[in-house]
Coordinates of C-alpha atoms and ligand atoms in Angstrom, one line a residue:
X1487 CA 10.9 26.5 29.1
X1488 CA 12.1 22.8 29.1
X1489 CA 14.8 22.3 26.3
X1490 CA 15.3 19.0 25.2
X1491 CA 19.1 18.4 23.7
X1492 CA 21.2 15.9 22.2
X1493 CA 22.9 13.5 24.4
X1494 CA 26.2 13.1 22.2
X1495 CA 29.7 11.4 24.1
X1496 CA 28.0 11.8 27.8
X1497 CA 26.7 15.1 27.7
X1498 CA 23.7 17.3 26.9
X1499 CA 24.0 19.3 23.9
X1500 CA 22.4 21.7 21.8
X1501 CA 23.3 22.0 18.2
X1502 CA 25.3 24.6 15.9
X1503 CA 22.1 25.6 13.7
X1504 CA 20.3 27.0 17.0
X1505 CA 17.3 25.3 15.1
X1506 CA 15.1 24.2 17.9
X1507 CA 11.3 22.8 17.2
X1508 CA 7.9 22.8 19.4
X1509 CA 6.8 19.5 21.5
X1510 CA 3.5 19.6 22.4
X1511 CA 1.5 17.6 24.6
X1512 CA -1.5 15.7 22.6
X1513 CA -3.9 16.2 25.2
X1514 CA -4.2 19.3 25.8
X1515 CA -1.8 21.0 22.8
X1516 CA 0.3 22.7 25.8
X1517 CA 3.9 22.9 25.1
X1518 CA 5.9 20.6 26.7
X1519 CA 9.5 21.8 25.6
X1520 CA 11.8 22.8 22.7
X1521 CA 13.6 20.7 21.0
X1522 CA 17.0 21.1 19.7
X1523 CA 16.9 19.7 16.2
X1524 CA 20.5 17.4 15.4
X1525 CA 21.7 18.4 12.1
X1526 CA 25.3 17.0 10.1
X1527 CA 27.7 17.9 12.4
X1528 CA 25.8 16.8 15.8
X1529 CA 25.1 13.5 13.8
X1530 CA 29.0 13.3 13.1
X1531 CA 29.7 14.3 16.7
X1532 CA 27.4 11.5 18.2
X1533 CA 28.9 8.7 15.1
X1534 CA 32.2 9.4 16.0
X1535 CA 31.7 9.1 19.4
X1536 CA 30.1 5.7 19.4
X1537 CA 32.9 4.9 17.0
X1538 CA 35.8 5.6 19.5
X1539 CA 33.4 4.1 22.6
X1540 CA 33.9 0.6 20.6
X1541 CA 37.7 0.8 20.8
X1542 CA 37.9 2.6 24.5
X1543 CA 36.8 0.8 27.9
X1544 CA 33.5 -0.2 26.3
X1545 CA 35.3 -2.9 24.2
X1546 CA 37.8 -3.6 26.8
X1547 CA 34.6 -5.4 29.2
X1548 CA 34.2 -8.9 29.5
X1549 CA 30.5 -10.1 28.9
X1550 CA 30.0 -10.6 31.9
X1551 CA 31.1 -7.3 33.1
X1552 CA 28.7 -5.2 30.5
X1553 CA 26.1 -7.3 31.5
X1554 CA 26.1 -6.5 34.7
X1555 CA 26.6 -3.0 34.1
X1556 CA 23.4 -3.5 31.1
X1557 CA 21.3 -4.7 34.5
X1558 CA 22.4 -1.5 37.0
X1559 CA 20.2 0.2 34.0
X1560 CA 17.1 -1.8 34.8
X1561 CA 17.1 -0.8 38.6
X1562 CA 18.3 2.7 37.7
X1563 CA 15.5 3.0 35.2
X1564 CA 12.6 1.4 37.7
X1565 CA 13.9 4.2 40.6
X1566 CA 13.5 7.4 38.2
X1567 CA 10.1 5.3 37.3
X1568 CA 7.7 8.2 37.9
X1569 CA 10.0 10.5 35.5
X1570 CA 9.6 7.8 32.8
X1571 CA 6.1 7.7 32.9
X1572 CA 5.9 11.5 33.8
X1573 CA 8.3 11.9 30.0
X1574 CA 6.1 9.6 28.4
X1575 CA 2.9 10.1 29.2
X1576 CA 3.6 14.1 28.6
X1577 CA 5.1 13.3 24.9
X1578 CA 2.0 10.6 23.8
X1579 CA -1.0 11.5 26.0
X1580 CA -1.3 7.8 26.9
X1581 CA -3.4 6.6 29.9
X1582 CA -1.0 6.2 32.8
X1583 CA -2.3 2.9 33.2
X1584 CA -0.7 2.1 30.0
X1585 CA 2.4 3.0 30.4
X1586 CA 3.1 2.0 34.1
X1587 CA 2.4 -1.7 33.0
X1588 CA 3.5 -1.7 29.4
X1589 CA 6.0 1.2 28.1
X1590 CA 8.1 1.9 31.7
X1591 CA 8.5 -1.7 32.9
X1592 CA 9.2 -3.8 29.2
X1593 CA 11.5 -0.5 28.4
X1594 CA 13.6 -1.2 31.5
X1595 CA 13.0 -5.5 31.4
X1596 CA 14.4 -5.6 27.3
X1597 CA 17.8 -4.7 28.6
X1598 CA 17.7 -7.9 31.2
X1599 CA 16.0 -10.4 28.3
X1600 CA 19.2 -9.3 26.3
X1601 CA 21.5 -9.8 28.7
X1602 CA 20.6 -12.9 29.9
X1603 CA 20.6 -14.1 26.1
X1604 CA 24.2 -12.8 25.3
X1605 CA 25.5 -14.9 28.3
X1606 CA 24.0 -18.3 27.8
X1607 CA 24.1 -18.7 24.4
X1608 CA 27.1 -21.0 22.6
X1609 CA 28.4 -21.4 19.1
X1610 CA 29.0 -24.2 17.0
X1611 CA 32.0 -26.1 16.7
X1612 CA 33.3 -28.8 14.3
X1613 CA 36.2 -31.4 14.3
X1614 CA 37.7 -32.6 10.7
X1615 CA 40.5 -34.3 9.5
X1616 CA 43.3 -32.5 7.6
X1617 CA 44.6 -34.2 3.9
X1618 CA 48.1 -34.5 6.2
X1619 CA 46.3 -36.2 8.6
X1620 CA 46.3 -33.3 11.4
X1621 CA 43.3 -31.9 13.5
X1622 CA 41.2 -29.0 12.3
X1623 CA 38.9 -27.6 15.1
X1624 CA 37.1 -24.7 13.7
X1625 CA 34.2 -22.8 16.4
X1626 CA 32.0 -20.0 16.1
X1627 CA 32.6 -16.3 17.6
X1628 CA 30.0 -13.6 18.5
X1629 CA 31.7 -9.9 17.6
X1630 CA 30.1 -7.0 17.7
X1631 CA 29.0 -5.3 14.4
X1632 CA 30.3 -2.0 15.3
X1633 CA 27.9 1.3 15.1
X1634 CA 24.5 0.4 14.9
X1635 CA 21.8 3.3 14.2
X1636 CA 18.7 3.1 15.5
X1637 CA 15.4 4.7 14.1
X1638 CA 12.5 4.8 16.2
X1639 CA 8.7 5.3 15.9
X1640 CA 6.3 7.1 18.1
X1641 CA 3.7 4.7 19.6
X1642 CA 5.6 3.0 22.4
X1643 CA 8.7 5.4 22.6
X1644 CA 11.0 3.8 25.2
X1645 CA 10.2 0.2 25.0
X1646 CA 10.9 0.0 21.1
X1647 CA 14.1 1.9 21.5
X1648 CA 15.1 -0.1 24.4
X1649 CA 13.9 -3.4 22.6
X1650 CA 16.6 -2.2 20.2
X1651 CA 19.6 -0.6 22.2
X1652 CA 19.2 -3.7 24.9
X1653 CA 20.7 -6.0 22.7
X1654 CA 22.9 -3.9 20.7
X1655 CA 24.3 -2.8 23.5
X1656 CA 24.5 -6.3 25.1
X1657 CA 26.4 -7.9 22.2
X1658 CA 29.0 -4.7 22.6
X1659 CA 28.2 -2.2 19.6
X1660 CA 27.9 1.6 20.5
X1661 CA 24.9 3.0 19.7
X1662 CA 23.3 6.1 18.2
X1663 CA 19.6 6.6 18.7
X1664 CA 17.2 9.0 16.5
X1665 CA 13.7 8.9 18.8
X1666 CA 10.6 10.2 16.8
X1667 CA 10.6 13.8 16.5
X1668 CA 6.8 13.3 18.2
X1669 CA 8.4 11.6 21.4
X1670 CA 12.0 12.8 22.3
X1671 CA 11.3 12.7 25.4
X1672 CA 12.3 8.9 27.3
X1673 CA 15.3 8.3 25.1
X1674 CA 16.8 11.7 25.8
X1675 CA 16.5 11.0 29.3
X1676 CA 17.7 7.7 29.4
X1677 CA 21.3 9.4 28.9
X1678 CA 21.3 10.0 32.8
X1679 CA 20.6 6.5 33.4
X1680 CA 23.4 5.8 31.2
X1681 CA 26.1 8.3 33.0
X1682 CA 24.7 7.0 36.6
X1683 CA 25.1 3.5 36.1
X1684 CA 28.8 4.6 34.6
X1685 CA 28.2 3.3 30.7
X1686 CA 30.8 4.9 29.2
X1687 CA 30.5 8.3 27.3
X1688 CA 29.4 7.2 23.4
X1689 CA 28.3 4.2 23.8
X1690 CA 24.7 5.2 24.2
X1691 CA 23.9 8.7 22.0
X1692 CA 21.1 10.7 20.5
X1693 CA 20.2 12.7 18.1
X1694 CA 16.4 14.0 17.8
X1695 CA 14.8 15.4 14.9
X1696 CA 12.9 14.7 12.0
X1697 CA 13.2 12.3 9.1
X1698 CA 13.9 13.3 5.5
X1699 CA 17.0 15.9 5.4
X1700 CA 17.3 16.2 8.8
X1701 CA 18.8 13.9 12.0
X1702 CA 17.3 10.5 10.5
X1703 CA 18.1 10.5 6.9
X1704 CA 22.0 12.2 7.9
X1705 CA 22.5 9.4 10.5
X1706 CA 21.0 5.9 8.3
X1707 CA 23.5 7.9 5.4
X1708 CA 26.4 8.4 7.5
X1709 CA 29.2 6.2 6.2
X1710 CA 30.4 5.8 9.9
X1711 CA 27.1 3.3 10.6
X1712 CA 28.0 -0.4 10.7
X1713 CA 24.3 -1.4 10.9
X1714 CA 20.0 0.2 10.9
X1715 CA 17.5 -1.1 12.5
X1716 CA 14.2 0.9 11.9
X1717 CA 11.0 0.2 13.4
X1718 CA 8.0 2.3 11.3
X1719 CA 6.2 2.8 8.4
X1720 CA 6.4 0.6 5.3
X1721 CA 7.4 3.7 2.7
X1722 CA 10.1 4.9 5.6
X1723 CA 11.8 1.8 5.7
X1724 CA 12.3 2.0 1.8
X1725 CA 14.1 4.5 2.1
X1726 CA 16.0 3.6 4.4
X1727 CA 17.1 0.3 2.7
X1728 CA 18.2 2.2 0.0
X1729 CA 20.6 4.2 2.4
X1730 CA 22.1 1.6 3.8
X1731 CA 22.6 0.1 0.4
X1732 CA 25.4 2.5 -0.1
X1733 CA 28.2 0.8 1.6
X1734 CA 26.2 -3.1 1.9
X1735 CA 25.2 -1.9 5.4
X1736 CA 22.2 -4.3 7.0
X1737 CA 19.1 -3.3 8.0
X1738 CA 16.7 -4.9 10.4
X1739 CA 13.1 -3.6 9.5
X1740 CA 10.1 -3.7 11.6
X1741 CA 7.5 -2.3 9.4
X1742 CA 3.4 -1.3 9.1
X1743 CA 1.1 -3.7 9.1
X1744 CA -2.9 -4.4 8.0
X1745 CA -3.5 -7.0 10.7
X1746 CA -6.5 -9.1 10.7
X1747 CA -8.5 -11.1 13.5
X1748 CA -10.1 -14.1 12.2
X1749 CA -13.3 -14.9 14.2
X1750 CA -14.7 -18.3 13.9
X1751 CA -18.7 -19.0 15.0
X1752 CA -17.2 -21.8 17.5
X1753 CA -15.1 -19.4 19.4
X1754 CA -15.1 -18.5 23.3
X1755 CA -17.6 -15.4 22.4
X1756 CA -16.2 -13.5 25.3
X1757 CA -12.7 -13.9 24.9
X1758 CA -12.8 -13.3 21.6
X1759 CA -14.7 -9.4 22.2
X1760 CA -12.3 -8.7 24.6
X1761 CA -9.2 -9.4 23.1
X1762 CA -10.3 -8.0 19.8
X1763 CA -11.2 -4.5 21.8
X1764 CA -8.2 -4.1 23.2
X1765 CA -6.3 -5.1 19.8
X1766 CA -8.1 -2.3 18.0
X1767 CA -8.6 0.3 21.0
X1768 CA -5.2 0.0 23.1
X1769 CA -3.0 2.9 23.0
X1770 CA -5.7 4.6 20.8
X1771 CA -5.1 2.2 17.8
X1772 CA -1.1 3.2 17.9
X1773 CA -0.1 -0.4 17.9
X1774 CA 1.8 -1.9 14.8
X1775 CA 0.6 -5.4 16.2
X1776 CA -3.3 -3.6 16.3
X1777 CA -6.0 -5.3 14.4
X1778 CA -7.9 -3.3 11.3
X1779 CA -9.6 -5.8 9.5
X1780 CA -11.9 -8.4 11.4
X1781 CA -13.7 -11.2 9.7
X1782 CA -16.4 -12.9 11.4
X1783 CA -18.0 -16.2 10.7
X1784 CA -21.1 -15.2 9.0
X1785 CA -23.5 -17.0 12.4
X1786 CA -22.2 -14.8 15.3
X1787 CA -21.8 -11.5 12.7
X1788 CA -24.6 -9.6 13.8
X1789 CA -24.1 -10.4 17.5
X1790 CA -20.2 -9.5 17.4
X1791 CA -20.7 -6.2 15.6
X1792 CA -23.3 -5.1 18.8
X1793 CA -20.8 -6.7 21.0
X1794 CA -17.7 -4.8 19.6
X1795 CA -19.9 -1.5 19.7
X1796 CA -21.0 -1.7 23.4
X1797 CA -17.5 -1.8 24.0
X1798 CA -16.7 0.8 21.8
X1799 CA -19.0 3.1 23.9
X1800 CA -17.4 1.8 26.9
X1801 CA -13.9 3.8 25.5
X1802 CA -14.1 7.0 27.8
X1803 CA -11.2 9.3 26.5
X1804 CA -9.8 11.6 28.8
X1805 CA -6.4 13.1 30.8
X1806 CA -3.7 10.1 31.3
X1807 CA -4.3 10.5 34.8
X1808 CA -8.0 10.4 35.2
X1809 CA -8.3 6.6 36.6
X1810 CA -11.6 6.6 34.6
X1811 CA -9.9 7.2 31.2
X1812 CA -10.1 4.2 28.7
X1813 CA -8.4 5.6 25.9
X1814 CA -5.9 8.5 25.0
X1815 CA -5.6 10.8 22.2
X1816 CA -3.8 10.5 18.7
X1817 CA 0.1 11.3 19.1
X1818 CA 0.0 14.3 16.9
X1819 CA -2.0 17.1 15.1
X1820 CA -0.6 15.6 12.0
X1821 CA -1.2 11.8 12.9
X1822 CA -5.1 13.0 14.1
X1823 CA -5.7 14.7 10.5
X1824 CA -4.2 11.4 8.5
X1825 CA -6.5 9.7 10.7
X1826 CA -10.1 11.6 10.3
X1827 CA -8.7 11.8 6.7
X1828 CA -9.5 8.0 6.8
X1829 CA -13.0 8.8 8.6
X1830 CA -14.1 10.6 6.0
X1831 CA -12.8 8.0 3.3
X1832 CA -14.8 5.3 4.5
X1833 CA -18.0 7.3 4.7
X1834 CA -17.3 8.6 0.8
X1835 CA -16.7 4.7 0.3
X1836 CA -20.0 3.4 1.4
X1837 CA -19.0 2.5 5.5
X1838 CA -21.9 1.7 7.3
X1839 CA -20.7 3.4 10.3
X1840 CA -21.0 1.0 13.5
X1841 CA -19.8 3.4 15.9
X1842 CA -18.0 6.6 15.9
X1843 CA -16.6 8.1 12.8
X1844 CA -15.5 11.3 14.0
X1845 CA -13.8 13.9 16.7
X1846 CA -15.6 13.2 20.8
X1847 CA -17.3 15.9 22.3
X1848 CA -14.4 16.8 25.2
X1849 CA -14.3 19.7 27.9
X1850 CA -12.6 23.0 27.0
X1851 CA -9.5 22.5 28.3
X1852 CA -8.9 19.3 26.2
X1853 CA -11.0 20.6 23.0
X1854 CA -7.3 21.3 21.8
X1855 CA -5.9 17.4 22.0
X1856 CA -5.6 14.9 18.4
X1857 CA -8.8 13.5 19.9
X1858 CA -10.8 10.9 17.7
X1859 CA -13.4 8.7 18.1
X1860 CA -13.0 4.9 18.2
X1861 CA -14.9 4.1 15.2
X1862 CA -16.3 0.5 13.4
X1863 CA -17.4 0.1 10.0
X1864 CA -19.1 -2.6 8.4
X1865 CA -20.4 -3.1 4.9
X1866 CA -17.0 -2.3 2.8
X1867 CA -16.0 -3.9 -0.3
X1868 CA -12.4 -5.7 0.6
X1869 CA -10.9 -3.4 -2.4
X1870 CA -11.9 -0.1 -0.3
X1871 CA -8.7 2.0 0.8
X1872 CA -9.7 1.3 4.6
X1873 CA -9.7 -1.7 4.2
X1874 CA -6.5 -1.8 2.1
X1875 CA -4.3 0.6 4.1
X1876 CA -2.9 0.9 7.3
X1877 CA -4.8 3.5 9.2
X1878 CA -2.9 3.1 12.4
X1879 CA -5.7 4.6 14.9
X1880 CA -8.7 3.6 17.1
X1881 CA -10.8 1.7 14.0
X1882 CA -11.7 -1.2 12.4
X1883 CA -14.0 -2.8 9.9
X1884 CA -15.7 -5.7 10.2
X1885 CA -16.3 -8.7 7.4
X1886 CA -18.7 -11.6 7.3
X1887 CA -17.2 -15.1 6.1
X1888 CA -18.8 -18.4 5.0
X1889 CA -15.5 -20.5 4.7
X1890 CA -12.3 -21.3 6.3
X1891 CA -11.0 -20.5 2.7
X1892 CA -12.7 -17.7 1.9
X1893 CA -11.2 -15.8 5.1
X1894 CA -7.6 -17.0 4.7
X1895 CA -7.7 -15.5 1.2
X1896 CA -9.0 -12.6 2.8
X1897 CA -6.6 -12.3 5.3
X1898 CA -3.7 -12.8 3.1
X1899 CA -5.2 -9.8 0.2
X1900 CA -2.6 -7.3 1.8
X1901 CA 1.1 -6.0 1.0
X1902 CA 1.3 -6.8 4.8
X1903 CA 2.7 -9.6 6.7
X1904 CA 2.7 -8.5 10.9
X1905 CA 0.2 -10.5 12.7
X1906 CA -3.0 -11.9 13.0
X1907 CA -4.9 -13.4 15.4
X1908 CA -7.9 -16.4 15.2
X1909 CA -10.7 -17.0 17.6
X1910 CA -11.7 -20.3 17.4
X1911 CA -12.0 -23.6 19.9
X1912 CA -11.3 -26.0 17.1
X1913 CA -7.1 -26.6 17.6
X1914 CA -6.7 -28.1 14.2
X1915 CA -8.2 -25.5 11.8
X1916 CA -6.3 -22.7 14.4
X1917 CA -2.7 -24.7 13.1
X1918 CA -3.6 -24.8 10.0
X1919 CA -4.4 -21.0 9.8
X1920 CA -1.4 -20.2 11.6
X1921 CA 0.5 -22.0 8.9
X1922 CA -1.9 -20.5 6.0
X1923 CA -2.4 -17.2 7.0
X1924 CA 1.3 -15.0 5.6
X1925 CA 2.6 -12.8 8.8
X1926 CA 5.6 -13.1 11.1
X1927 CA 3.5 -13.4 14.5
X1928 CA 0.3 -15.6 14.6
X1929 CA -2.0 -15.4 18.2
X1930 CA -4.5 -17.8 18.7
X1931 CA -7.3 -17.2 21.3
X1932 CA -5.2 -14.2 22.1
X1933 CA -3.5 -10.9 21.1
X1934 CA -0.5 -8.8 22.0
X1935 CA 1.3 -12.0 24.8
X1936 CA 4.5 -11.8 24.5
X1937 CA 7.5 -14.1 25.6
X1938 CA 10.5 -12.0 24.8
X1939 CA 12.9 -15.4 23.6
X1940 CA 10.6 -15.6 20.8
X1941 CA 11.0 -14.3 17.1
X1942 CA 9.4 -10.7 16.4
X1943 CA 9.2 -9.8 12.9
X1944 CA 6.6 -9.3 10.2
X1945 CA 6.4 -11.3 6.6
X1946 CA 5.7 -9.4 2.8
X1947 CA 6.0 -5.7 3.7
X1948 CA 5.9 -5.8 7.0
X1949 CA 9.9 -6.1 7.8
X1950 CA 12.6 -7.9 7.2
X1951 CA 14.8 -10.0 10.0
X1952 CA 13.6 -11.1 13.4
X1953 CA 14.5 -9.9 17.1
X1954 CA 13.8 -10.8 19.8
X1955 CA 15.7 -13.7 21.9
X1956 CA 19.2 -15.4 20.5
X1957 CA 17.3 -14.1 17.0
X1958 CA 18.6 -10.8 17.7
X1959 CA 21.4 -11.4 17.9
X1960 CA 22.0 -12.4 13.9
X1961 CA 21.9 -8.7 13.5
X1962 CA 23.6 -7.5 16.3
X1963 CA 26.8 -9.6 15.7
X1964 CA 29.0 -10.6 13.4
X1965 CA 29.6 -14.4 13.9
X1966 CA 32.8 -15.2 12.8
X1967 CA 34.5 -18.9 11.9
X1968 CA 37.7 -19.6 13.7
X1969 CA 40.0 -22.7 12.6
X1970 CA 42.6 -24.2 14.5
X1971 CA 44.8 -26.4 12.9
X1972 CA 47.3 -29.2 15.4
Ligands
LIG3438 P1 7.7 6.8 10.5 O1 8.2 5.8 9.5 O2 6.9 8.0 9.9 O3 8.8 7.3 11.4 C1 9.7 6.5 12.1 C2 11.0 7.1 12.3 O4 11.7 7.2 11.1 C3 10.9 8.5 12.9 O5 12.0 8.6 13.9 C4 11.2 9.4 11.7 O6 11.7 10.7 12.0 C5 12.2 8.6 11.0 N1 12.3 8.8 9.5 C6 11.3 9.3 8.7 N2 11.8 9.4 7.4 C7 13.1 9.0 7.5 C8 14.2 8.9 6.5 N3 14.0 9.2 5.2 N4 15.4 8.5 6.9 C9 15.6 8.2 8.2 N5 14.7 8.3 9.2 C10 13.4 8.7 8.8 O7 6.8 5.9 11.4 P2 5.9 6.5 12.7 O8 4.8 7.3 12.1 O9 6.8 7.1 13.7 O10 5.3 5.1 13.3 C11 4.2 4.5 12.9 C12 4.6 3.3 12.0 O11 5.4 2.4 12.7 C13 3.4 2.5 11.6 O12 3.5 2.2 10.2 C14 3.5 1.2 12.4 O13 2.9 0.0 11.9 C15 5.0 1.1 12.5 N6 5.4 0.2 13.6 C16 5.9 -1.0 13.3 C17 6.3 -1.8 14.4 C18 6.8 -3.3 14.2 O14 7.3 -3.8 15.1 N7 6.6 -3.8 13.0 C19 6.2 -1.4 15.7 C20 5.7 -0.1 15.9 C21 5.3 0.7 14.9

């Protein structure tokens, strides 16, 4: 049986509890491995080894010389490729397709964006006069912050990990990484990357497990943490402010969201089906940037409700590698029952159910996977809980609108800030949304394009701080003020 450990100061290790827990793939509900489950002393263990990596050979590098060390990962990564995906797809059920294009190759490419960021960017600097009539030169300088914890959600495993430990790691802090306790898997084994390309024992550690008492809730308390940044749910992310509190330790959040598409009657009608499909069907709905609510200008309702449903039906679920799978399971047995919880919801509500609404019909062997259906709804008041809360699977329900005004009020009536999206060929009403409409990432014409210098954050509820580009690097360093007085 395939244990998965703790990678703590360079090496594989268990824990002192001997509490181990059952990974099981979501396709099929096989069992992948066990894993060991970090409790306080492996977290203390994996702390105080990132702590003395910070003050060993680590800190000693030039920038230049942990950069280039940061990009032996990338090519070390993209060789062991197939036992990425392999880890991945094994821990999430995802179609391969997915993950060769998305998870594997923006995991390994977010250490080079960093990288190349931490090397060209400058500071400010400032020449005054003195009251004795001297020079004062005073100049900005990039430190690390120290320890930086790093809490990670289940949907795209390696890639928000990596989007995390890239830059932490390229501004010089040690890191210590809790992966979901759903997908262990790609972080664990990213410790032999680390080790082959020579990254010195501690700087890169992890600790799997769960959340509350357990290796998340003992790490983002640990007084030994400089730093948190979290990627996951809204009510998560509470708590884990108030841990860091203790201490004045910052957080970087990147929380849920309720994301809407905005769908104008003027719009390029077949652009704006297909990129709404895959923002409410990719990765099964497992996408914090995924869209739940869609409002359509009340002309072209009818004909983009059939429209989203033929592609609905198109969604052909199946194994990973099965090149004519379209869409994967649910992560978990847990995740699958929050979701039909949410089927049955909008049913009680009043749904008019568009499409879906419950679990496919699949083959024996698969019968035991977190299968669901992709699933549309119309006909919902906008006070309904599905339409209010984030459902975070294959689903969406669909709105008519008569005004411009009418569906940025709409689009705003959330706790949630992420993203949106709006469909429409008229360029000034599309800025004036994307000023209007509250969230940290706005797409126009399109969904889910990324260019990694940008800012990544949500608004409201949805996170605080932005990454991504020299913005990560406000939470990854301390920039200090030097003066020089001659
Ligand atoms: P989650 O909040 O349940 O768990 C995330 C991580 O936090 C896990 O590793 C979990 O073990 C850990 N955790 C749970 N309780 C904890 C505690 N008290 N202290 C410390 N750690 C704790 O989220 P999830 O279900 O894994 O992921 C789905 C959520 O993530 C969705 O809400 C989605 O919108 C969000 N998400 C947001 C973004 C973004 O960029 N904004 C990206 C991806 C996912």
């Amino acid at each position: 049986m395939k244990q998965i450990l703790n990678f703590i100061n360079g090496e594989y290790v268990g824990n002192a509890s001997g509490k181990t827990y059952e990974k099981r793939n979501p396709v099929d509900n096989s069992l992948i491995g066990m894993v060991h489950e970090a409790g306080q002393p492996e977290v203390d263990a994996a702390v105080a080894a990132a702590r003395a990596a910070l003050h060993g050979p680590w800190g000693k590098l030039s920038v230049v010389e942990r950069c280039a060390m940061l990009d032996g990962l990338v090519a070390e990564i993209n060789h062991r490729f197939d036992d990425f995906l392999q880890a991945e797809i094994a821990d999430t059920g995802k179609p391969a397709h997915l993950a060769s294009h998305i998870d594997i190759p923006r995991g390994a490419a977010n250490f080079k964006i960093f990288t190349d960021t931490i090397k060209n960017v400058s500071t400010e600097s400032f020449e005054m006069r003195t009251p004795d009539g001297k020079t004062a030169r005073s100049y900005g300088v990039r430190t690390p912050r120290g320890v930086i914890a790093i809490i990670c959600p289940w949907n795209l495993p390696l890639l928000l990990m990596t989007w995390k430990a890239g830059p932490a790691l390229a501004c010089g802090n040690t890191v210590v990484v809790k992966p979901s306790e759903a997908t262990p898997s790609t972080a664990t084994l990213l410790g032999e990357v680390m080790n082959k390309v020579g990254v010195p024992p501690g700087v890169y550690n992890v600790v799997n497990g769960f959340g509350t008492n357990s290796a998340g809730s003992f790490l983002t308390a640990h007084p030994g943490v400089n730093g948190v940044t979290f990627t996951g749910e809204t009510k998560t992310g509470t708590a884990i402010m108030k841990a860091a509190a203790d201490g004045i330790r910052p957080v970087s959040l990147e929380l849920g969201g309720k994301n809407a598409a905005v769908v104008f009657a003027d719009c390029d009608f077949d652009n704006a089906v297909n990129t709404v499909t895959r923002s409410v069907f990719e990765n099964c709905g497992q996408v914090c940037l995924g869209t739940e609510r869609v409002y359509v200008e009340r002309p072209i309702f009818d004909k983009f409700v059939a429209a989203l449903k033929v592609k609905a039906e198109t969604m052909k679920p199946g194994r990973p590698f099965d090149p004519d799978t379209k869409i994967g399971p649910l992560v978990s047995k847990v995740h699958q029952k929050k979701v039909l919880s949410y089927y049955a919801k909008a049913k009680e509500e009043g749904a008019t159910v568009v499409f879906g609404g419950g679990v496919p019909d699949m083959p024996d062997d698969l019968k035991d996977g977190c299968w669901v259906q992709p699933t549309i709804w119309t006909g919902l008041p906008e006070t309904a809980s599905v339409v209010r809360e984030e459902i975070f699977g294959p689903c969406c329900h669909i709105q008519p609108f008569d005004t411009e005004e009418e569906a940025v009020r709409m689009a705003n009536d959330t706790q949630y800030g992420l993203a949106t999206s709006i469909y429409t060929q008229d360029i000034g009403r599309a800025s004036r949304l994307a000023t209007q409409i509250e969230v940290g990432l706005c797409w126009i014409n399109s969904w889910f394009l990324r260019d990694l210098r940008t800012p990544f954050g949500g608004s409201k509820q949805s996170g605080i701080g932005r990454e991504g580009g020299v913005h990560s690097l406000e939470f990854y360093t301390e920039l200090r003020n030097v003066m020089i007085k001659y």
